[in-house]
Structures are given as C-alpha cells and as structure tokens.
PDB file of C-alpha atoms in Angstrom:
ATOM      1  CA  MET A  17      57.828 110.371  94.524  1.00  0.00           C
ATOM      2  CA  VAL A  18      59.889 108.602  91.710  1.00  0.00           C
ATOM      3  CA  GLU A  19      57.900 108.618  88.523  1.00  0.00           C
ATOM      4  CA  ALA A  20      58.951 105.067  86.666  1.00  0.00           C
ATOM      5  CA  ASP A  21      59.760 106.885  83.147  1.00  0.00           C
ATOM      6  CA  THR A  22      62.222 108.856  85.008  1.00  0.00           C
ATOM      7  CA  PRO A  23      65.782 109.070  83.153  1.00  0.00           C
ATOM      8  CA  GLY A  24      68.296 106.861  84.899  1.00  0.00           C
ATOM      9  CA  ILE A  25      65.770 104.246  86.042  1.00  0.00           C
ATOM     10  CA  THR A  26      66.427 100.682  84.641  1.00  0.00           C
ATOM     11  CA  LEU A  27      64.479  97.557  85.427  1.00  0.00           C
ATOM     12  CA  ASN A  28      65.485  94.061  85.702  1.00  0.00           C
ATOM     13  CA  ALA A  29      63.577  91.277  83.991  1.00  0.00           C
ATOM     14  CA  GLU A  30      60.459  89.720  86.245  1.00  0.00           C
ATOM     15  CA  GLU A  31      61.765  87.390  88.977  1.00  0.00           C
ATOM     16  CA  LYS A  32      60.113  83.946  88.970  1.00  0.00           C
ATOM     17  CA  LYS A  33      58.942  83.326  92.515  1.00  0.00           C
ATOM     18  CA  MET A  34      57.806  80.426  94.715  1.00  0.00           C
ATOM     19  CA  GLY A  35      54.445  82.220  95.344  1.00  0.00           C
ATOM     20  CA  ILE A  36      52.438  85.312  94.934  1.00  0.00           C
ATOM     21  CA  LYS A  37      53.184  84.875  91.076  1.00  0.00           C
ATOM     22  CA  GLY A  38      50.769  87.339  90.057  1.00  0.00           C
ATOM     23  CA  SER A  39      52.634  90.159  91.665  1.00  0.00           C
ATOM     24  CA  SER A  40      55.276  92.188  89.964  1.00  0.00           C
ATOM     25  CA  THR A  41      58.931  91.745  91.424  1.00  0.00           C
ATOM     26  CA  ARG A  42      61.757  93.476  89.675  1.00  0.00           C
ATOM     27  CA  GLN A  43      65.161  94.921  90.618  1.00  0.00           C
ATOM     28  CA  VAL A  44      65.088  98.715  90.363  1.00  0.00           C
ATOM     29  CA  PHE A  45      68.353 100.603  89.491  1.00  0.00           C
ATOM     30  CA  PHE A  46      68.818 104.236  89.977  1.00  0.00           C
ATOM     31  CA  ASN A  47      71.855 105.935  87.879  1.00  0.00           C
ATOM     32  CA  ASP A  48      71.907 109.568  88.731  1.00  0.00           C
ATOM     33  CA  VAL A  49      68.330 109.784  88.980  1.00  0.00           C
ATOM     34  CA  LYS A  50      67.107 113.664  89.397  1.00  0.00           C
ATOM     35  CA  ILE A  51      64.041 114.165  91.339  1.00  0.00           C
ATOM     36  CA  PRO A  52      62.034 117.371  91.215  1.00  0.00           C
ATOM     37  CA  VAL A  53      61.668 119.137  94.296  1.00  0.00           C
ATOM     38  CA  GLU A  54      57.807 119.272  94.007  1.00  0.00           C
ATOM     39  CA  ASN A  55      58.029 115.233  94.214  1.00  0.00           C
ATOM     40  CA  LEU A  56      59.396 115.555  97.711  1.00  0.00           C
ATOM     41  CA  LEU A  57      57.411 113.595 100.420  1.00  0.00           C
ATOM     42  CA  TYR A  58      56.941 115.048 103.831  1.00  0.00           C
ATOM     43  CA  GLU A  59      60.179 117.589 105.010  1.00  0.00           C
ATOM     44  CA  ARG A  60      63.669 117.568 103.447  1.00  0.00           C
ATOM     45  CA  GLU A  61      65.883 114.926 105.364  1.00  0.00           C
ATOM     46  CA  LYS A  62      62.732 113.496 107.476  1.00  0.00           C
ATOM     47  CA  GLY A  63      61.810 110.987 104.623  1.00  0.00           C
ATOM     48  CA  PHE A  64      63.163 108.008 106.954  1.00  0.00           C
ATOM     49  CA  LYS A  65      60.255 108.880 109.184  1.00  0.00           C
ATOM     50  CA  ILE A  66      57.751 108.371 106.516  1.00  0.00           C
ATOM     51  CA  ALA A  67      59.397 105.011 105.287  1.00  0.00           C
ATOM     52  CA  VAL A  68      59.351 103.804 108.656  1.00  0.00           C
ATOM     53  CA  ASN A  69      55.655 104.467 109.212  1.00  0.00           C
ATOM     54  CA  ILE A  70      54.846 102.969 105.817  1.00  0.00           C
ATOM     55  CA  LEU A  71      56.405  99.786 107.391  1.00  0.00           C
ATOM     56  CA  ASN A  72      54.255 100.158 110.532  1.00  0.00           C
ATOM     57  CA  ILE A  73      51.071 100.418 108.243  1.00  0.00           C
ATOM     58  CA  GLY A  74      52.236  97.582 105.943  1.00  0.00           C
ATOM     59  CA  ARG A  75      52.793  95.251 109.059  1.00  0.00           C
ATOM     60  CA  ILE A  76      49.464  95.890 110.486  1.00  0.00           C
ATOM     61  CA  LYS A  77      47.608  95.625 106.892  1.00  0.00           C
ATOM     62  CA  LEU A  78      49.629  92.362 106.553  1.00  0.00           C
ATOM     63  CA  CYS A  79      47.943  90.855 109.441  1.00  0.00           C
ATOM     64  CA  GLY A  80      44.550  91.961 108.535  1.00  0.00           C
ATOM     65  CA  GLY A  81      45.136  90.536 104.885  1.00  0.00           C
ATOM     66  CA  VAL A  82      46.377  87.033 105.981  1.00  0.00           C
ATOM     67  CA  MET A  83      42.916  86.753 108.170  1.00  0.00           C
ATOM     68  CA  GLY A  84      41.204  86.524 105.170  1.00  0.00           C
ATOM     69  CA  GLY A  85      43.527  84.039 103.447  1.00  0.00           C
ATOM     70  CA  ALA A  86      43.418  82.096 106.913  1.00  0.00           C
ATOM     71  CA  LYS A  87      39.377  82.026 106.848  1.00  0.00           C
ATOM     72  CA  ALA A  88      39.591  80.901 103.353  1.00  0.00           C
ATOM     73  CA  SER A  89      41.837  78.119 103.944  1.00  0.00           C
ATOM     74  CA  ILE A  90      39.881  76.790 106.795  1.00  0.00           C
ATOM     75  CA  THR A  91      36.784  76.748 104.698  1.00  0.00           C
ATOM     76  CA  GLU A  92      38.563  74.707 102.315  1.00  0.00           C
ATOM     77  CA  SER A  93      39.779  72.332 104.996  1.00  0.00           C
ATOM     78  CA  VAL A  94      36.208  71.946 106.478  1.00  0.00           C
ATOM     79  CA  GLN A  95      34.986  71.108 102.836  1.00  0.00           C
ATOM     80  CA  TYR A  96      37.461  68.576 101.916  1.00  0.00           C
ATOM     81  CA  ALA A  97      37.179  66.813 105.142  1.00  0.00           C
ATOM     82  CA  ASN A  98      33.472  66.469 104.981  1.00  0.00           C
ATOM     83  CA  GLU A  99      34.045  65.132 101.329  1.00  0.00           C
ATOM     84  CA  ARG A 100      36.865  62.897 101.824  1.00  0.00           C
ATOM     85  CA  GLU A 101      35.977  59.478 103.168  1.00  0.00           C
ATOM     86  CA  GLN A 102      37.952  56.732 105.087  1.00  0.00           C
ATOM     87  CA  PHE A 103      36.303  53.510 105.859  1.00  0.00           C
ATOM     88  CA  ASN A 104      33.099  54.874 104.833  1.00  0.00           C
ATOM     89  CA  THR A 105      33.319  57.840 106.985  1.00  0.00           C
ATOM     90  CA  PRO A 106      33.881  61.421 106.514  1.00  0.00           C
ATOM     91  CA  ILE A 107      37.324  62.262 107.905  1.00  0.00           C
ATOM     92  CA  SER A 108      35.958  65.146 109.643  1.00  0.00           C
ATOM     93  CA  SER A 109      34.219  63.033 112.194  1.00  0.00           C
ATOM     94  CA  PHE A 110      37.842  61.754 113.175  1.00  0.00           C
ATOM     95  CA  GLY A 111      39.284  63.382 116.254  1.00  0.00           C
ATOM     96  CA  ALA A 112      42.768  64.205 114.822  1.00  0.00           C
ATOM     97  CA  ILE A 113      41.181  66.048 112.135  1.00  0.00           C
ATOM     98  CA  GLN A 114      38.689  67.692 114.290  1.00  0.00           C
ATOM     99  CA  ALA A 115      41.501  68.921 116.479  1.00  0.00           C
ATOM    100  CA  LYS A 116      43.413  70.542 113.321  1.00  0.00           C
ATOM    101  CA  LEU A 117      40.253  72.198 112.325  1.00  0.00           C
ATOM    102  CA  ALA A 118      39.571  73.613 115.918  1.00  0.00           C
ATOM    103  CA  GLU A 119      43.252  74.851 116.310  1.00  0.00           C
ATOM    104  CA  GLN A 120      43.148  76.668 113.146  1.00  0.00           C
ATOM    105  CA  CYS A 121      39.863  78.500 113.987  1.00  0.00           C
ATOM    106  CA  ILE A 122      41.219  79.059 117.660  1.00  0.00           C
ATOM    107  CA  ARG A 123      44.517  80.723 116.103  1.00  0.00           C
ATOM    108  CA  THR A 124      42.746  82.808 113.651  1.00  0.00           C
ATOM    109  CA  PHE A 125      40.290  84.128 115.953  1.00  0.00           C
ATOM    110  CA  ALA A 126      42.781  85.154 118.569  1.00  0.00           C
ATOM    111  CA  CYS A 127      44.732  86.748 115.877  1.00  0.00           C
ATOM    112  CA  GLU A 128      41.727  88.525 114.418  1.00  0.00           C
ATOM    113  CA  SER A 129      40.983  89.750 118.106  1.00  0.00           C
ATOM    114  CA  ALA A 130      44.347  91.251 118.388  1.00  0.00           C
ATOM    115  CA  THR A 131      44.253  93.177 114.830  1.00  0.00           C
ATOM    116  CA  TYR A 132      40.745  94.676 116.038  1.00  0.00           C
ATOM    117  CA  ARG A 133      42.404  95.740 119.210  1.00  0.00           C
ATOM    118  CA  ALA A 134      45.374  97.347 117.805  1.00  0.00           C
ATOM    119  CA  THR A 135      43.691  99.048 114.853  1.00  0.00           C
ATOM    120  CA  GLN A 136      40.799 100.521 117.260  1.00  0.00           C
ATOM    121  CA  ASN A 137      43.579 101.681 119.582  1.00  0.00           C
ATOM    122  CA  ILE A 138      45.702 103.307 116.894  1.00  0.00           C
ATOM    123  CA  GLU A 139      42.223 105.066 115.488  1.00  0.00           C
ATOM    124  CA  ASP A 140      41.392 106.253 118.695  1.00  0.00           C
ATOM    125  CA  ASN A 141      45.091 107.688 119.199  1.00  0.00           C
ATOM    126  CA  ILE A 142      44.988 109.783 115.853  1.00  0.00           C
ATOM    127  CA  GLN A 143      41.279 111.077 116.727  1.00  0.00           C
ATOM    128  CA  SER A 144      42.520 112.070 119.991  1.00  0.00           C
ATOM    129  CA  LEU A 145      45.764 113.711 118.706  1.00  0.00           C
ATOM    130  CA  MET A 146      43.499 115.525 116.131  1.00  0.00           C
ATOM    131  CA  GLU A 147      41.288 116.747 118.750  1.00  0.00           C
ATOM    132  CA  SER A 148      44.150 118.090 120.604  1.00  0.00           C
ATOM    133  CA  GLY A 149      44.772 120.602 117.815  1.00  0.00           C
ATOM    134  CA  MET A 150      47.296 118.329 115.741  1.00  0.00           C
ATOM    135  CA  GLU A 151      46.909 118.476 111.956  1.00  0.00           C
ATOM    136  CA  LYS A 152      45.519 115.271 110.388  1.00  0.00           C
ATOM    137  CA  GLY A 153      48.613 114.365 108.505  1.00  0.00           C
ATOM    138  CA  GLU A 154      51.082 114.788 111.453  1.00  0.00           C
ATOM    139  CA  ALA A 155      48.374 112.909 113.833  1.00  0.00           C
ATOM    140  CA  THR A 156      48.307 110.064 111.497  1.00  0.00           C
ATOM    141  CA  LEU A 157      52.055 109.782 111.618  1.00  0.00           C
ATOM    142  CA  LYS A 158      52.553 110.200 115.435  1.00  0.00           C
ATOM    143  CA  GLY A 159      49.250 107.897 116.005  1.00  0.00           C
ATOM    144  CA  ILE A 160      50.713 104.667 114.023  1.00  0.00           C
ATOM    145  CA  GLU A 161      54.205 105.506 115.296  1.00  0.00           C
ATOM    146  CA  GLU A 162      53.118 105.309 119.248  1.00  0.00           C
ATOM    147  CA  PHE A 163      51.771 101.903 118.293  1.00  0.00           C
ATOM    148  CA  ALA A 164      54.780 100.535 116.218  1.00  0.00           C
ATOM    149  CA  PRO A 165      55.459  97.558 118.545  1.00  0.00           C
ATOM    150  CA  GLU A 166      51.951  96.500 118.262  1.00  0.00           C
ATOM    151  CA  CYS A 167      52.296  96.510 114.583  1.00  0.00           C
ATOM    152  CA  ALA A 168      55.608  94.401 114.572  1.00  0.00           C
ATOM    153  CA  ILE A 169      53.857  91.930 117.071  1.00  0.00           C
ATOM    154  CA  LEU A 170      50.766  91.639 114.491  1.00  0.00           C
ATOM    155  CA  LYS A 171      53.025  91.125 111.511  1.00  0.00           C
ATOM    156  CA  VAL A 172      54.751  88.215 113.238  1.00  0.00           C
ATOM    157  CA  ILE A 173      51.750  86.321 114.660  1.00  0.00           C
ATOM    158  CA  GLY A 174      49.795  87.038 111.495  1.00  0.00           C
ATOM    159  CA  SER A 175      52.003  85.493 109.310  1.00  0.00           C
ATOM    160  CA  GLU A 176      52.741  82.630 111.468  1.00  0.00           C
ATOM    161  CA  VAL A 177      49.053  81.884 112.015  1.00  0.00           C
ATOM    162  CA  LEU A 178      48.254  81.806 108.388  1.00  0.00           C
ATOM    163  CA  ASP A 179      51.571  79.490 107.917  1.00  0.00           C
ATOM    164  CA  TYR A 180      50.097  77.121 110.594  1.00  0.00           C
ATOM    165  CA  VAL A 181      46.691  77.170 108.924  1.00  0.00           C
ATOM    166  CA  VAL A 182      47.760  76.529 105.332  1.00  0.00           C
ATOM    167  CA  ASP A 183      50.271  73.933 106.598  1.00  0.00           C
ATOM    168  CA  GLU A 184      47.449  72.025 108.383  1.00  0.00           C
ATOM    169  CA  GLY A 185      45.101  72.711 105.537  1.00  0.00           C
ATOM    170  CA  VAL A 186      47.602  70.663 103.342  1.00  0.00           C
ATOM    171  CA  GLN A 187      47.968  67.938 106.059  1.00  0.00           C
ATOM    172  CA  ILE A 188      44.164  67.497 106.064  1.00  0.00           C
ATOM    173  CA  HIS A 189      43.873  67.195 102.367  1.00  0.00           C
ATOM    174  CA  GLY A 190      46.712  64.500 102.426  1.00  0.00           C
ATOM    175  CA  GLY A 191      47.996  63.699  99.048  1.00  0.00           C
ATOM    176  CA  MET A 192      45.737  66.011  97.394  1.00  0.00           C
ATOM    177  CA  GLY A 193      47.006  68.935  99.085  1.00  0.00           C
ATOM    178  CA  TYR A 194      50.437  68.471  97.492  1.00  0.00           C
ATOM    179  CA  SER A 195      48.654  68.618  94.159  1.00  0.00           C
ATOM    180  CA  ALA A 196      48.422  71.842  92.294  1.00  0.00           C
ATOM    181  CA  GLU A 197      44.884  70.762  91.526  1.00  0.00           C
ATOM    182  CA  LYS A 198      43.775  72.015  94.983  1.00  0.00           C
ATOM    183  CA  ASN A 199      43.683  75.686  96.000  1.00  0.00           C
ATOM    184  CA  ILE A 200      45.461  74.819  99.281  1.00  0.00           C
ATOM    185  CA  GLU A 201      48.806  73.896  97.395  1.00  0.00           C
ATOM    186  CA  ARG A 202      48.916  77.676  96.029  1.00  0.00           C
ATOM    187  CA  SER A 203      47.998  79.216  99.482  1.00  0.00           C
ATOM    188  CA  TYR A 204      50.783  77.120 100.892  1.00  0.00           C
ATOM    189  CA  ARG A 205      53.536  78.666  98.514  1.00  0.00           C
ATOM    190  CA  ASP A 206      51.839  82.057  98.651  1.00  0.00           C
ATOM    191  CA  SER A 207      51.792  82.243 102.660  1.00  0.00           C
ATOM    192  CA  ARG A 208      55.573  81.709 102.874  1.00  0.00           C
ATOM    193  CA  ILE A 209      56.630  85.183 101.917  1.00  0.00           C
ATOM    194  CA  ASN A 210      54.621  86.882 104.819  1.00  0.00           C
ATOM    195  CA  ARG A 211      57.350  85.797 107.246  1.00  0.00           C
ATOM    196  CA  ILE A 212      59.969  87.642 104.935  1.00  0.00           C
ATOM    197  CA  PHE A 213      58.726  90.832 103.643  1.00  0.00           C
ATOM    198  CA  GLU A 214      57.510  93.909 105.724  1.00  0.00           C
ATOM    199  CA  GLY A 215      60.818  93.014 107.634  1.00  0.00           C
ATOM    200  CA  THR A 216      61.559  89.528 108.658  1.00  0.00           C
ATOM    201  CA  ASN A 217      59.744  87.880 111.762  1.00  0.00           C
ATOM    202  CA  GLU A 218      63.297  87.799 113.398  1.00  0.00           C
ATOM    203  CA  ILE A 219      63.989  91.300 112.923  1.00  0.00           C
ATOM    204  CA  ASN A 220      60.346  92.435 113.827  1.00  0.00           C
ATOM    205  CA  ARG A 221      60.582  90.227 117.145  1.00  0.00           C
ATOM    206  CA  MET A 222      63.811  91.947 118.158  1.00  0.00           C
ATOM    207  CA  LEU A 223      62.430  95.403 117.080  1.00  0.00           C
ATOM    208  CA  THR A 224      59.344  94.896 119.444  1.00  0.00           C
ATOM    209  CA  VAL A 225      61.566  94.192 122.527  1.00  0.00           C
ATOM    210  CA  SER A 226      63.870  97.070 121.276  1.00  0.00           C
ATOM    211  CA  MET A 227      61.060  99.355 121.075  1.00  0.00           C
ATOM    212  CA  ILE A 228      59.341  98.561 124.356  1.00  0.00           C
ATOM    213  CA  LEU A 229      62.767  99.140 126.039  1.00  0.00           C
ATOM    214  CA  ARG A 230      63.091 102.412 124.369  1.00  0.00           C
ATOM    215  CA  LYS A 231      59.995 103.646 125.583  1.00  0.00           C
ATOM    216  CA  ALA A 232      60.782 102.496 129.039  1.00  0.00           C
ATOM    217  CA  GLN A 233      63.984 104.284 129.048  1.00  0.00           C
ATOM    218  CA  LYS A 234      62.256 107.588 127.967  1.00  0.00           C
ATOM    219  CA  GLY A 235      59.902 107.298 130.656  1.00  0.00           C
ATOM    220  CA  GLU A 236      56.637 106.695 128.404  1.00  0.00           C
ATOM    221  CA  ILE A 237      56.128 103.330 130.208  1.00  0.00           C
ATOM    222  CA  ASP A 238      57.295 102.046 133.624  1.00  0.00           C
ATOM    223  CA  LEU A 239      58.773  98.613 133.625  1.00  0.00           C
ATOM    224  CA  LEU A 240      61.361  98.867 136.311  1.00  0.00           C
ATOM    225  CA  GLY A 241      58.939  99.480 139.082  1.00  0.00           C
ATOM    226  CA  PRO A 242      56.368  96.620 138.360  1.00  0.00           C
ATOM    227  CA  ALA A 243      59.709  94.389 137.943  1.00  0.00           C
ATOM    228  CA  LYS A 244      60.808  95.211 141.431  1.00  0.00           C
ATOM    229  CA  ASN A 245      57.432  94.639 142.869  1.00  0.00           C
ATOM    230  CA  ILE A 246      57.396  91.205 141.204  1.00  0.00           C
ATOM    231  CA  ALA A 247      60.851  90.406 142.743  1.00  0.00           C
ATOM    232  CA  LYS A 248      59.227  91.237 146.159  1.00  0.00           C
ATOM    233  CA  GLU A 249      56.301  89.229 145.605  1.00  0.00           C
ATOM    234  CA  LEU A 250      58.234  86.261 144.829  1.00  0.00           C
ATOM    235  CA  MET A 251      59.864  86.453 148.306  1.00  0.00           C
ATOM    236  CA  SER A 252      56.416  86.773 150.093  1.00  0.00           C
ATOM    237  CA  ILE A 253      53.647  84.140 150.986  1.00  0.00           C
ATOM    238  CA  PRO A 254      51.906  83.226 147.424  1.00  0.00           C
ATOM    239  CA  ASP A 255      48.275  83.946 146.939  1.00  0.00           C
ATOM    240  CA  PHE A 256      46.673  80.526 146.736  1.00  0.00           C
ATOM    241  CA  GLY A 257      42.925  82.166 146.767  1.00  0.00           C
ATOM    242  CA  ASN A 258      40.262  80.934 144.440  1.00  0.00           C
ATOM    243  CA  SER A 259      38.530  83.165 141.684  1.00  0.00           C
ATOM    244  CA  ASN A 260      35.752  85.512 142.861  1.00  0.00           C
ATOM    245  CA  GLY A 261      33.456  83.719 140.851  1.00  0.00           C
ATOM    246  CA  THR A 262      33.099  86.767 138.210  1.00  0.00           C
ATOM    247  CA  PRO A 263      32.849  85.700 134.666  1.00  0.00           C
ATOM    248  CA  PHE A 264      36.411  84.712 133.207  1.00  0.00           C
ATOM    249  CA  SER A 265      38.175  85.498 136.436  1.00  0.00           C
ATOM    250  CA  ASN A 266      40.425  82.542 136.094  1.00  0.00           C
ATOM    251  CA  GLU A 267      41.594  83.512 132.701  1.00  0.00           C
ATOM    252  CA  ILE A 268      42.171  87.198 133.902  1.00  0.00           C
ATOM    253  CA  LYS A 269      44.281  86.120 136.734  1.00  0.00           C
ATOM    254  CA  ILE A 270      46.199  83.719 134.098  1.00  0.00           C
ATOM    255  CA  ILE A 271      46.982  86.852 132.128  1.00  0.00           C
ATOM    256  CA  LYS A 272      48.215  88.914 135.050  1.00  0.00           C
ATOM    257  CA  ASN A 273      50.408  86.071 136.235  1.00  0.00           C
ATOM    258  CA  PHE A 274      51.807  85.861 132.520  1.00  0.00           C
ATOM    259  CA  LYS A 275      52.543  89.438 132.500  1.00  0.00           C
ATOM    260  CA  LYS A 276      54.265  89.019 135.783  1.00  0.00           C
ATOM    261  CA  ALA A 277      56.448  86.372 134.227  1.00  0.00           C
ATOM    262  CA  LEU A 278      57.482  88.282 131.469  1.00  0.00           C
ATOM    263  CA  LEU A 279      58.518  91.347 133.656  1.00  0.00           C
ATOM    264  CA  MET A 280      60.694  89.033 135.586  1.00  0.00           C
ATOM    265  CA  VAL A 281      62.192  87.627 132.623  1.00  0.00           C
ATOM    266  CA  ALA A 282      62.852  90.907 130.774  1.00  0.00           C
ATOM    267  CA  GLY A 283      63.888  92.627 134.327  1.00  0.00           C
ATOM    268  CA  SER A 284      66.489  89.848 134.657  1.00  0.00           C
ATOM    269  CA  ALA A 285      67.841  90.266 131.199  1.00  0.00           C
ATOM    270  CA  VAL A 286      68.332  93.853 131.325  1.00  0.00           C
ATOM    271  CA  LYS A 287      70.027  93.394 134.810  1.00  0.00           C
ATOM    272  CA  LYS A 288      72.367  90.701 133.317  1.00  0.00           C
ATOM    273  CA  PHE A 289      73.304  92.116 130.051  1.00  0.00           C
ATOM    274  CA  ASN A 290      72.559  95.842 130.628  1.00  0.00           C
ATOM    275  CA  ASP A 291      73.450  97.806 127.429  1.00  0.00           C
ATOM    276  CA  LYS A 292      74.700  94.692 125.743  1.00  0.00           C
ATOM    277  CA  LEU A 293      71.229  92.962 125.650  1.00  0.00           C
ATOM    278  CA  GLY A 294      70.751  94.199 121.889  1.00  0.00           C
ATOM    279  CA  GLU A 295      73.478  91.704 121.038  1.00  0.00           C
ATOM    280  CA  GLN A 296      71.585  88.743 122.795  1.00  0.00           C
ATOM    281  CA  GLN A 297      69.372  87.845 120.001  1.00  0.00           C
ATOM    282  CA  GLU A 298      68.122  84.732 121.228  1.00  0.00           C
ATOM    283  CA  VAL A 299      67.085  86.219 124.490  1.00  0.00           C
ATOM    284  CA  LEU A 300      65.367  89.037 122.429  1.00  0.00           C
ATOM    285  CA  MET A 301      63.364  86.427 120.556  1.00  0.00           C
ATOM    286  CA  ASN A 302      62.278  84.494 123.428  1.00  0.00           C
ATOM    287  CA  ILE A 303      61.203  87.718 125.193  1.00  0.00           C
ATOM    288  CA  ALA A 304      59.277  88.617 122.081  1.00  0.00           C
ATOM    289  CA  ASP A 305      57.494  85.263 121.789  1.00  0.00           C
ATOM    290  CA  MET A 306      56.269  85.866 125.460  1.00  0.00           C
ATOM    291  CA  ILE A 307      55.041  89.406 124.386  1.00  0.00           C
ATOM    292  CA  ASN A 308      53.252  87.993 121.450  1.00  0.00           C
ATOM    293  CA  THR A 309      51.465  85.370 123.484  1.00  0.00           C
ATOM    294  CA  ILE A 310      50.296  87.828 126.147  1.00  0.00           C
ATOM    295  CA  TYR A 311      49.146  90.402 123.481  1.00  0.00           C
ATOM    296  CA  LEU A 312      47.219  87.339 121.489  1.00  0.00           C
ATOM    297  CA  CYS A 313      45.997  85.963 124.863  1.00  0.00           C
ATOM    298  CA  GLU A 314      44.627  89.302 126.404  1.00  0.00           C
ATOM    299  CA  SER A 315      43.219  90.783 122.992  1.00  0.00           C
ATOM    300  CA  THR A 316      41.189  87.269 122.780  1.00  0.00           C
ATOM    301  CA  LEU A 317      39.837  87.688 126.317  1.00  0.00           C
ATOM    302  CA  LEU A 318      38.935  91.218 125.825  1.00  0.00           C
ATOM    303  CA  ARG A 319      37.044  90.426 122.718  1.00  0.00           C
ATOM    304  CA  ILE A 320      35.218  87.598 124.560  1.00  0.00           C
ATOM    305  CA  LEU A 321      34.439  89.792 127.461  1.00  0.00           C
ATOM    306  CA  LYS A 322      32.791  92.645 125.127  1.00  0.00           C
ATOM    307  CA  VAL A 323      30.703  89.972 123.286  1.00  0.00           C
ATOM    308  CA  SER A 324      29.491  88.540 126.724  1.00  0.00           C
ATOM    309  CA  GLN A 325      28.549  92.087 127.979  1.00  0.00           C
ATOM    310  CA  ASN A 326      26.796  92.837 124.635  1.00  0.00           C
ATOM    311  CA  LYS A 327      24.992  89.301 124.791  1.00  0.00           C
ATOM    312  CA  LEU A 328      23.925  90.267 128.675  1.00  0.00           C
ATOM    313  CA  SER A 329      22.911  93.607 127.450  1.00  0.00           C
ATOM    314  CA  ASP A 330      20.665  92.220 124.592  1.00  0.00           C
ATOM    315  CA  GLN A 331      18.961  89.869 126.998  1.00  0.00           C
ATOM    316  CA  PHE A 332      18.292  92.705 129.316  1.00  0.00           C
ATOM    317  CA  ASP A 333      16.512  94.728 126.607  1.00  0.00           C
ATOM    318  CA  ALA A 334      14.738  91.478 125.743  1.00  0.00           C
ATOM    319  CA  GLN A 335      13.127  91.531 129.010  1.00  0.00           C
ATOM    320  CA  LYS A 336      12.259  95.087 129.215  1.00  0.00           C
TER     321      LYS A 336
END
C-alpha cells in the first residue's frame, strides 16, 4: 500500500473528462518512492496475482453497478414517453417507442440474470474451498480466479447493455435528450467510460477466449472431445424431432445447438491457426461474442426456469 503523502509521489492536475465528472482522475508519478515492508500486500513478487484478481472483482462489480444505471435510465425513458405527446397521443403508445422500451428491459433483465448467476457461482466456490480447509483470503483469491472468464464476459455485456439503454433513452427523449436539462444526457456521457476501464471490451473479449482455451490445455475443461462429437453429428442424419412438451424445451434445445455451433467454430479456429490463434484478433472477437451471447441466453433461461419452479411450488403450497 502506498500512502498519498509518501515522499517522491507527485500528482498532476485533475483531468477534465467527458463524463463521471464527480470522480477524481489524475496522473500519478513515482520518483524513487520507498515503501515500508509492512505495507506489502500478499507475498513478495506475487503482487501481480492480487492486481489481476482486483481486475476480476472490478469487472463483475462494474456489471452489477451498470445494471442500476440501466434501470434508472429505463425509468426516465418510460416517464418521458408517457409525458411527451405527438398528435395528442403519448409517444409511449407508438409501436416504435414501445419496441425500444421493451428491448431496454429485455437486455437489462438478461444481463442482470448473468450477474446473479456468476456472483452466486463465485460465492459457492469460495465457500466450498473454505470448507475443504483453505484459508479465507486464499479461498477468495482462488474462488474468483476460477471464474475470471465470467468476470470478463460480464464486464463486456454489462457496459454494452448500459450503452444501448442510454443511447435509446436519448432517442426516446428526442431533441430534449441532447439537452443538458435532462438526466439522460449525463447518463449517456457517463456510460461511455465503462467500455474502456477495467480493461477495454476488446481486451476482455480476447481474454475470455484465451482463458477458456488455457483451461482446456490444462485439462480443466474438455473442449476437444465435444468438438469431435459435433463434427461426427454433422455427418449423421439430423434430429428433426419435436420438443417433448416440457416447459421451455424449445429454448433449452436452441441453447444446446448454439453451444454446438460455438464448439464447431472454436474447434475449426484452433485446427486452422493452432498456436497462432492468439494473433487472429478478429476471430477471437467473434468467438467471444458467441460465448457472451450463449452465457446471456442460458443465464436468462436458468433464471426463468427457477422463477417458474418457485411459482409452481407456491401454487402447490396454496392448495394444501
């Protein structure tokens, strides 16, 4: 830990920014700064592990934070759409505006579902490691580190969902959305930084794929086996069977097929580029978009299934 008044530290003036103007942003210079040994975090020469995990925590917290911003912007959009009239009719009654409001809600709900899922998985993982005898601090580090790909996914989808929501919020407000009189103008400016800090979205997309491939190389997850099975399946007679009639069976099947498509694309990319895949940034970005979309869709479906089961359970209890 470096105290602000440590000799050798100098600060530049506050920077003038597009948004988040209430926050402090200054350049920090270190000139022969000496840090007492008691200020050491974690272990000597292992500070990078702390720094990386701080990024993981920051990424998942960013997603949780922007969900609040998205909901606030949706509320403002709905209020304005109900108040603003064209041809003696509130614009909220027009299909084009309704579609924008609906899409704002859909994307926010999906992203929130993914956030709930990942945070619960991380919490369960930390608890499991502690129960196995691991010290709390180490369990927290390892528990979060194992879900680093999910943290990167959430950072990307969260920041881009908020960007979509505030952008459509400005559009719903029309000319007033461009005026500093309305909160949506500030929300639009404040949102933009989220795609840059905690690692740009481009970096996080490529990180997601590289971390998953690294897990596969270590044998922590099996990608090659399922990819080969998909290749065999493509050469066989396709299954045109209908759904089995269970709730959301079609949606479950769609997500399974989406995963198959991802494995097929990722497998082909690994086969074609081999150890040079890391240099194919456009390919990595597209694979990451597939991963992000699948994670969003599956998380949303899992949440809906859980809500549906809870409702059925409540109905059963009421009948007792």
